[in-house]
Short mmCIF file of C-alpha atoms and ligand atoms in Angstrom, two decimals:
data_model
loop_
_atom_site.label_atom_id
_atom_site.label_comp_id
_atom_site.label_asym_id
_atom_site.label_seq_id
_atom_site.Cartn_x
_atom_site.Cartn_y
_atom_site.Cartn_z
CA MET A 23 -35.40 77.80 -184.72
CA LYS A 24 -37.67 79.76 -187.06
CA THR A 25 -36.55 77.59 -189.99
CA LEU A 26 -37.06 74.41 -187.95
CA GLN A 27 -40.57 75.53 -187.01
CA GLU A 28 -41.40 76.21 -190.68
CA ILE A 29 -40.03 72.82 -191.73
CA VAL A 30 -42.01 70.95 -189.05
CA SER A 31 -45.20 72.93 -189.70
CA GLY A 32 -44.97 72.10 -193.41
CA ALA A 33 -44.17 68.40 -192.91
CA LYS A 34 -46.58 65.77 -194.27
CA ARG A 35 -44.68 62.68 -193.10
CA LEU A 36 -42.06 63.51 -190.51
CA VAL A 37 -39.68 60.80 -189.33
CA PHE A 38 -37.34 61.17 -186.37
CA PHE A 39 -34.07 59.20 -186.31
CA GLY A 40 -32.30 59.30 -182.95
CA GLY A 41 -29.50 57.91 -180.83
CA ALA A 42 -28.12 57.92 -177.31
CA GLY A 43 -27.98 61.75 -177.21
CA VAL A 44 -31.80 61.82 -177.11
CA SER A 45 -31.70 60.24 -173.64
CA THR A 46 -28.73 62.06 -172.04
CA GLU A 47 -31.16 64.76 -170.81
CA SER A 48 -32.94 61.91 -168.98
CA GLY A 49 -29.66 61.08 -167.21
CA ILE A 50 -28.66 58.07 -169.34
CA PRO A 51 -25.03 58.40 -170.50
CA ASP A 52 -24.27 58.10 -174.23
CA PHE A 53 -21.19 56.32 -175.57
CA ARG A 54 -19.01 58.91 -177.25
CA SER A 55 -19.39 62.22 -175.36
CA THR A 56 -16.55 63.20 -173.00
CA ASP A 57 -18.56 61.91 -170.03
CA GLY A 58 -19.91 59.00 -172.11
CA LEU A 59 -19.22 55.35 -171.41
CA TYR A 60 -16.24 55.14 -173.79
CA ASN A 61 -14.37 57.63 -171.65
CA GLN A 62 -14.90 55.78 -168.38
CA THR A 63 -12.52 53.04 -167.31
CA TYR A 64 -13.47 49.38 -167.23
CA ALA A 65 -11.42 46.20 -167.43
CA TYR A 66 -12.57 45.93 -171.08
CA PRO A 67 -13.77 48.58 -173.57
CA PRO A 68 -17.60 48.83 -173.82
CA GLU A 69 -17.61 47.51 -177.44
CA THR A 70 -15.91 44.34 -176.18
CA ILE A 71 -18.25 43.86 -173.21
CA LEU A 72 -21.32 44.49 -175.37
CA SER A 73 -20.35 41.91 -177.98
CA HIS A 74 -21.97 38.53 -178.55
CA SER A 75 -18.73 36.59 -177.98
CA PHE A 76 -18.07 38.39 -174.66
CA PHE A 77 -21.63 37.63 -173.55
CA GLU A 78 -21.05 33.94 -174.30
CA MET A 79 -17.62 33.74 -172.68
CA HIS A 80 -18.00 36.07 -169.68
CA PRO A 81 -21.74 36.32 -168.90
CA LYS A 82 -21.15 37.36 -165.27
CA GLU A 83 -18.95 40.31 -166.28
CA PHE A 84 -21.38 41.20 -169.10
CA PHE A 85 -24.32 41.41 -166.68
CA ARG A 86 -22.31 43.40 -164.12
CA PHE A 87 -21.70 46.12 -166.76
CA TYR A 88 -25.19 45.79 -168.23
CA ARG A 89 -26.95 46.22 -164.87
CA ASP A 90 -24.63 49.02 -163.86
CA LYS A 91 -24.64 51.08 -167.07
CA MET A 92 -27.39 50.00 -169.45
CA LEU A 93 -30.35 49.35 -167.14
CA CYS A 94 -31.57 52.82 -166.17
CA LEU A 95 -35.07 51.85 -165.13
CA ASP A 96 -35.71 55.02 -163.09
CA ALA A 97 -35.04 57.33 -166.08
CA LYS A 98 -37.99 59.44 -167.20
CA PRO A 99 -38.80 60.74 -170.70
CA ASN A 100 -37.40 64.23 -171.31
CA LYS A 101 -38.70 67.11 -173.43
CA ALA A 102 -37.52 65.47 -176.66
CA HIS A 103 -39.44 62.22 -176.02
CA LYS A 104 -42.54 64.17 -174.95
CA LYS A 105 -42.56 66.52 -177.96
CA LEU A 106 -42.17 63.59 -180.37
CA ALA A 107 -45.13 61.79 -178.75
CA GLU A 108 -47.16 64.99 -179.11
CA LEU A 109 -46.18 65.37 -182.79
CA GLU A 110 -47.32 61.78 -183.43
CA LYS A 111 -50.64 62.39 -181.69
CA LYS A 112 -51.20 65.47 -183.89
CA GLY A 113 -50.62 63.34 -186.99
CA ILE A 114 -47.40 65.13 -188.02
CA LEU A 115 -44.86 62.50 -187.00
CA ALA A 116 -45.12 59.14 -188.78
CA ALA A 117 -42.47 57.25 -186.82
CA VAL A 118 -39.51 57.33 -184.47
CA VAL A 119 -36.55 55.20 -185.54
CA THR A 120 -34.20 54.84 -182.60
CA GLN A 121 -30.87 53.23 -181.83
CA ASN A 122 -31.74 53.44 -178.13
CA ILE A 123 -32.72 50.49 -176.03
CA ASP A 124 -34.17 52.37 -173.05
CA GLY A 125 -37.88 52.37 -174.02
CA LEU A 126 -38.30 56.08 -173.16
CA HIS A 127 -40.16 56.93 -176.39
CA GLN A 128 -42.93 54.46 -175.51
CA LYS A 129 -42.90 55.69 -171.90
CA ALA A 130 -43.60 59.19 -173.26
CA GLY A 131 -46.55 57.88 -175.29
CA SER A 132 -45.07 57.26 -178.76
CA LYS A 133 -46.69 54.32 -180.55
CA SER A 134 -44.86 54.06 -183.87
CA VAL A 135 -41.32 53.28 -182.67
CA PHE A 136 -38.73 51.17 -184.48
CA GLU A 137 -36.07 50.05 -182.00
CA LEU A 138 -33.17 49.08 -184.24
CA HIS A 139 -31.09 47.77 -181.35
CA GLY A 140 -33.85 46.14 -179.32
CA SER A 141 -35.03 46.96 -175.82
CA VAL A 142 -33.94 46.36 -172.24
CA HIS A 143 -37.62 45.76 -171.50
CA ARG A 144 -37.71 42.45 -173.38
CA ASN A 145 -35.72 39.52 -172.00
CA TYR A 146 -35.98 35.86 -172.97
CA CYS A 147 -34.75 32.55 -171.60
CA MET A 148 -32.28 31.13 -174.12
CA GLU A 149 -33.58 27.60 -173.42
CA CYS A 150 -37.39 27.78 -173.19
CA GLY A 151 -38.10 31.32 -174.49
CA LYS A 152 -39.97 32.45 -171.36
CA PHE A 153 -40.30 36.27 -171.16
CA TYR A 154 -38.91 38.29 -168.24
CA PRO A 155 -39.22 42.05 -167.53
CA ALA A 156 -36.18 44.30 -167.03
CA GLU A 157 -36.88 44.48 -163.28
CA TYR A 158 -36.15 40.75 -163.03
CA ILE A 159 -32.71 41.24 -164.63
CA LEU A 160 -31.95 44.15 -162.31
CA ALA A 161 -32.95 42.21 -159.18
CA SER A 162 -31.09 39.02 -160.12
CA LYS A 163 -27.55 38.19 -158.95
CA ASP A 164 -24.70 37.50 -161.37
CA VAL A 165 -26.17 35.72 -164.44
CA PRO A 166 -30.01 35.86 -164.51
CA ARG A 167 -31.55 32.40 -164.79
CA CYS A 168 -34.98 31.20 -165.86
CA GLU A 169 -36.96 28.82 -163.66
CA CYS A 170 -35.96 26.13 -166.20
CA GLY A 171 -32.27 26.88 -165.51
CA GLY A 172 -31.53 28.59 -168.85
CA ILE A 173 -29.71 31.93 -169.09
CA ILE A 174 -31.98 34.94 -169.71
CA LYS A 175 -30.72 37.18 -172.52
CA PRO A 176 -31.82 40.79 -173.00
CA ASP A 177 -33.38 41.35 -176.44
CA VAL A 178 -30.76 43.95 -177.35
CA VAL A 179 -28.56 43.76 -180.44
CA LEU A 180 -24.98 43.14 -179.32
CA TYR A 181 -21.93 43.81 -181.48
CA GLU A 182 -21.48 40.85 -183.91
CA GLU A 183 -25.28 40.30 -183.97
CA GLY A 184 -27.65 41.19 -186.81
CA LEU A 185 -30.62 43.55 -186.67
CA ASP A 186 -34.17 42.20 -186.62
CA ASP A 187 -35.48 41.92 -190.21
CA ALA A 188 -39.03 43.16 -189.59
CA THR A 189 -37.77 46.18 -187.61
CA VAL A 190 -35.30 47.07 -190.37
CA ARG A 191 -37.98 46.75 -193.07
CA GLY A 192 -40.43 48.92 -191.11
CA ALA A 193 -37.82 51.59 -190.34
CA LEU A 194 -36.63 51.78 -193.97
CA ARG A 195 -40.22 51.99 -195.23
CA GLU A 196 -40.89 54.97 -192.94
CA ILE A 197 -37.60 56.70 -193.81
CA SER A 198 -38.06 56.28 -197.55
CA ASN A 199 -41.67 57.59 -197.40
CA ALA A 200 -40.83 60.63 -195.26
CA ASP A 201 -40.76 64.16 -196.65
CA VAL A 202 -38.91 65.51 -193.61
CA MET A 203 -36.43 63.68 -191.40
CA ILE A 204 -34.96 64.98 -188.14
CA VAL A 205 -31.76 63.22 -187.09
CA ALA A 206 -30.70 63.94 -183.51
CA GLY A 207 -28.45 62.82 -180.67
CA THR A 208 -26.36 60.40 -182.67
CA SER A 209 -22.71 60.35 -183.70
CA LEU A 210 -23.76 58.38 -186.84
CA THR A 211 -20.83 56.02 -186.40
CA VAL A 212 -22.68 52.76 -185.58
CA TYR A 213 -23.48 50.72 -188.70
CA PRO A 214 -25.71 49.54 -190.27
CA ALA A 215 -28.01 52.01 -188.42
CA ALA A 216 -26.12 55.13 -189.59
CA GLY A 217 -26.47 53.98 -193.22
CA PHE A 218 -30.29 54.19 -192.92
CA LEU A 219 -30.01 57.91 -193.70
CA ASP A 220 -29.18 56.98 -197.30
CA TYR A 221 -32.78 55.78 -197.75
CA PHE A 222 -34.20 59.25 -197.12
CA ARG A 223 -35.41 60.86 -200.36
CA GLY A 224 -37.49 63.70 -198.92
CA ARG A 225 -37.14 67.48 -199.07
CA GLU A 226 -35.62 68.44 -195.73
CA LEU A 227 -33.02 66.70 -193.60
CA VAL A 228 -32.55 68.39 -190.22
CA LEU A 229 -29.66 67.55 -187.90
CA ILE A 230 -29.77 68.42 -184.21
CA ASN A 231 -26.65 67.35 -182.33
CA ARG A 232 -24.23 68.68 -179.75
CA ASP A 233 -21.16 67.63 -181.77
CA PRO A 234 -20.56 67.62 -185.54
CA THR A 235 -21.60 64.48 -187.45
CA PRO A 236 -20.57 63.00 -190.82
CA ALA A 237 -24.04 63.86 -192.25
CA ASP A 238 -23.96 67.60 -191.41
CA ARG A 239 -23.01 68.60 -194.95
CA ARG A 240 -26.01 66.70 -196.39
CA ALA A 241 -28.50 68.44 -194.11
CA SER A 242 -30.65 71.42 -195.10
CA LEU A 243 -30.53 72.64 -191.49
CA VAL A 244 -27.96 71.89 -188.76
CA ILE A 245 -28.66 72.93 -185.17
CA ARG A 246 -25.91 72.56 -182.55
CA GLY A 247 -27.74 72.20 -179.28
CA LYS A 248 -29.49 69.96 -176.82
CA VAL A 249 -32.19 67.99 -178.58
CA GLY A 250 -34.68 68.26 -175.67
CA GLN A 251 -34.31 72.02 -175.45
CA VAL A 252 -34.55 72.46 -179.23
CA LEU A 253 -37.60 70.24 -179.76
CA ASP A 254 -39.37 71.80 -176.78
CA GLU A 255 -39.43 75.12 -178.63
CA ILE A 256 -41.46 73.69 -181.52
CA THR A 257 -45.13 74.66 -181.40
CA VAL A 258 -47.63 72.09 -182.63
P1 NAD B 315 -23.12 58.06 -179.44
O1 NAD B 315 -22.81 57.98 -177.98
O2 NAD B 315 -22.15 57.49 -180.39
O3 NAD B 315 -23.32 59.58 -179.84
C1 NAD B 315 -24.19 60.42 -179.13
C2 NAD B 315 -24.23 61.76 -179.84
O4 NAD B 315 -25.23 62.53 -179.23
C3 NAD B 315 -22.91 62.54 -179.76
O5 NAD B 315 -22.59 63.02 -181.06
C4 NAD B 315 -23.25 63.71 -178.82
O6 NAD B 315 -22.63 64.91 -179.22
C5 NAD B 315 -24.74 63.84 -178.98
N1 NAD B 315 -25.45 64.29 -177.79
C6 NAD B 315 -25.32 63.86 -176.51
N2 NAD B 315 -26.24 64.45 -175.73
C7 NAD B 315 -26.95 65.30 -176.54
C8 NAD B 315 -28.04 66.18 -176.33
N3 NAD B 315 -28.60 66.34 -175.13
N4 NAD B 315 -28.52 66.87 -177.40
C9 NAD B 315 -27.98 66.73 -178.64
N5 NAD B 315 -26.94 65.90 -178.89
C10 NAD B 315 -26.44 65.18 -177.86
O7 NAD B 315 -24.58 57.46 -179.63
P2 NAD B 315 -25.23 56.68 -180.87
O8 NAD B 315 -24.84 57.31 -182.16
O9 NAD B 315 -26.64 56.47 -180.55
O10 NAD B 315 -24.49 55.26 -180.83
C11 NAD B 315 -24.39 54.57 -179.58
C12 NAD B 315 -24.97 53.17 -179.59
O11 NAD B 315 -25.10 52.80 -178.21
C13 NAD B 315 -26.34 53.09 -180.16
O12 NAD B 315 -26.30 52.09 -181.06
C14 NAD B 315 -27.27 52.74 -178.99
O13 NAD B 315 -27.87 51.49 -179.25
C15 NAD B 315 -26.39 52.46 -177.81
N6 NAD B 315 -26.71 53.24 -176.59
C16 NAD B 315 -28.01 53.39 -176.20
C17 NAD B 315 -28.31 54.13 -175.07
C18 NAD B 315 -29.76 54.29 -174.69
O14 NAD B 315 -30.57 53.41 -174.97
N7 NAD B 315 -30.14 55.41 -174.06
C19 NAD B 315 -27.30 54.74 -174.33
C20 NAD B 315 -25.96 54.55 -174.74
C21 NAD B 315 -25.69 53.80 -175.88
#
């Protein structure tokens, strides 16, 4: 913790790169922990349900899973989200790059957030492009429909879909300009997001995760712990 504090205090451009583990302390399950979604039983594996072709072929089943497991609208930011918002306000943190789609960084007050996989809070009619909030998707039955009759699709990146160009460019710019990067709450197994670490050219790479990750040996500091608890101990 002392080393982490020194690294953060000395940072000029800190970037945080996070995944589902950042929101587990807010009660949102991740994918790969023992109590994560991959270890619960559904008719299809989560990667199949959350793919573009499944969405096209079985929209009703897709939305049943999506409403049940991905729309956690009552979740509140935890200590990790709050500390990151505070670090940004103090001018230490340049950006959060997240694989999460839950919008909790913005709810905590973060402004510079790159959502690589989109957000449950943006939903568009596939016919006319009309915008709908997440509450509309949650309240709808079966497949959510626009007033024009079109299907409403959440603006989240499904398997088989590409990432948004502008978001990728912004995230890579921040990562390549950072002197310190904290990577936390991610198994670093989902590509291309996990490959973004290769763009970091700064001094200190810090990894905070409950389980080991493939990037541990590249890090200058590895902390095995809960990201909310660890970040909460940083003084700004
Ligand atoms: P993952 O489920 O593959 O891995 C999560 C990692 O976080 C694990 O290594 C686990 O050990 C660690 N972890 C869990 N809780 C932690 C905690 N409190 N403190 C520290 N570490 C903790 O998640 P991923 O790498 O982000 O990949 C999953 C994909 O699924 C992402 O692309 C993301 O888009 C999506 N997803 C998003 C949400 C969300 O928006 N909250 C939730 C589930 C999945």
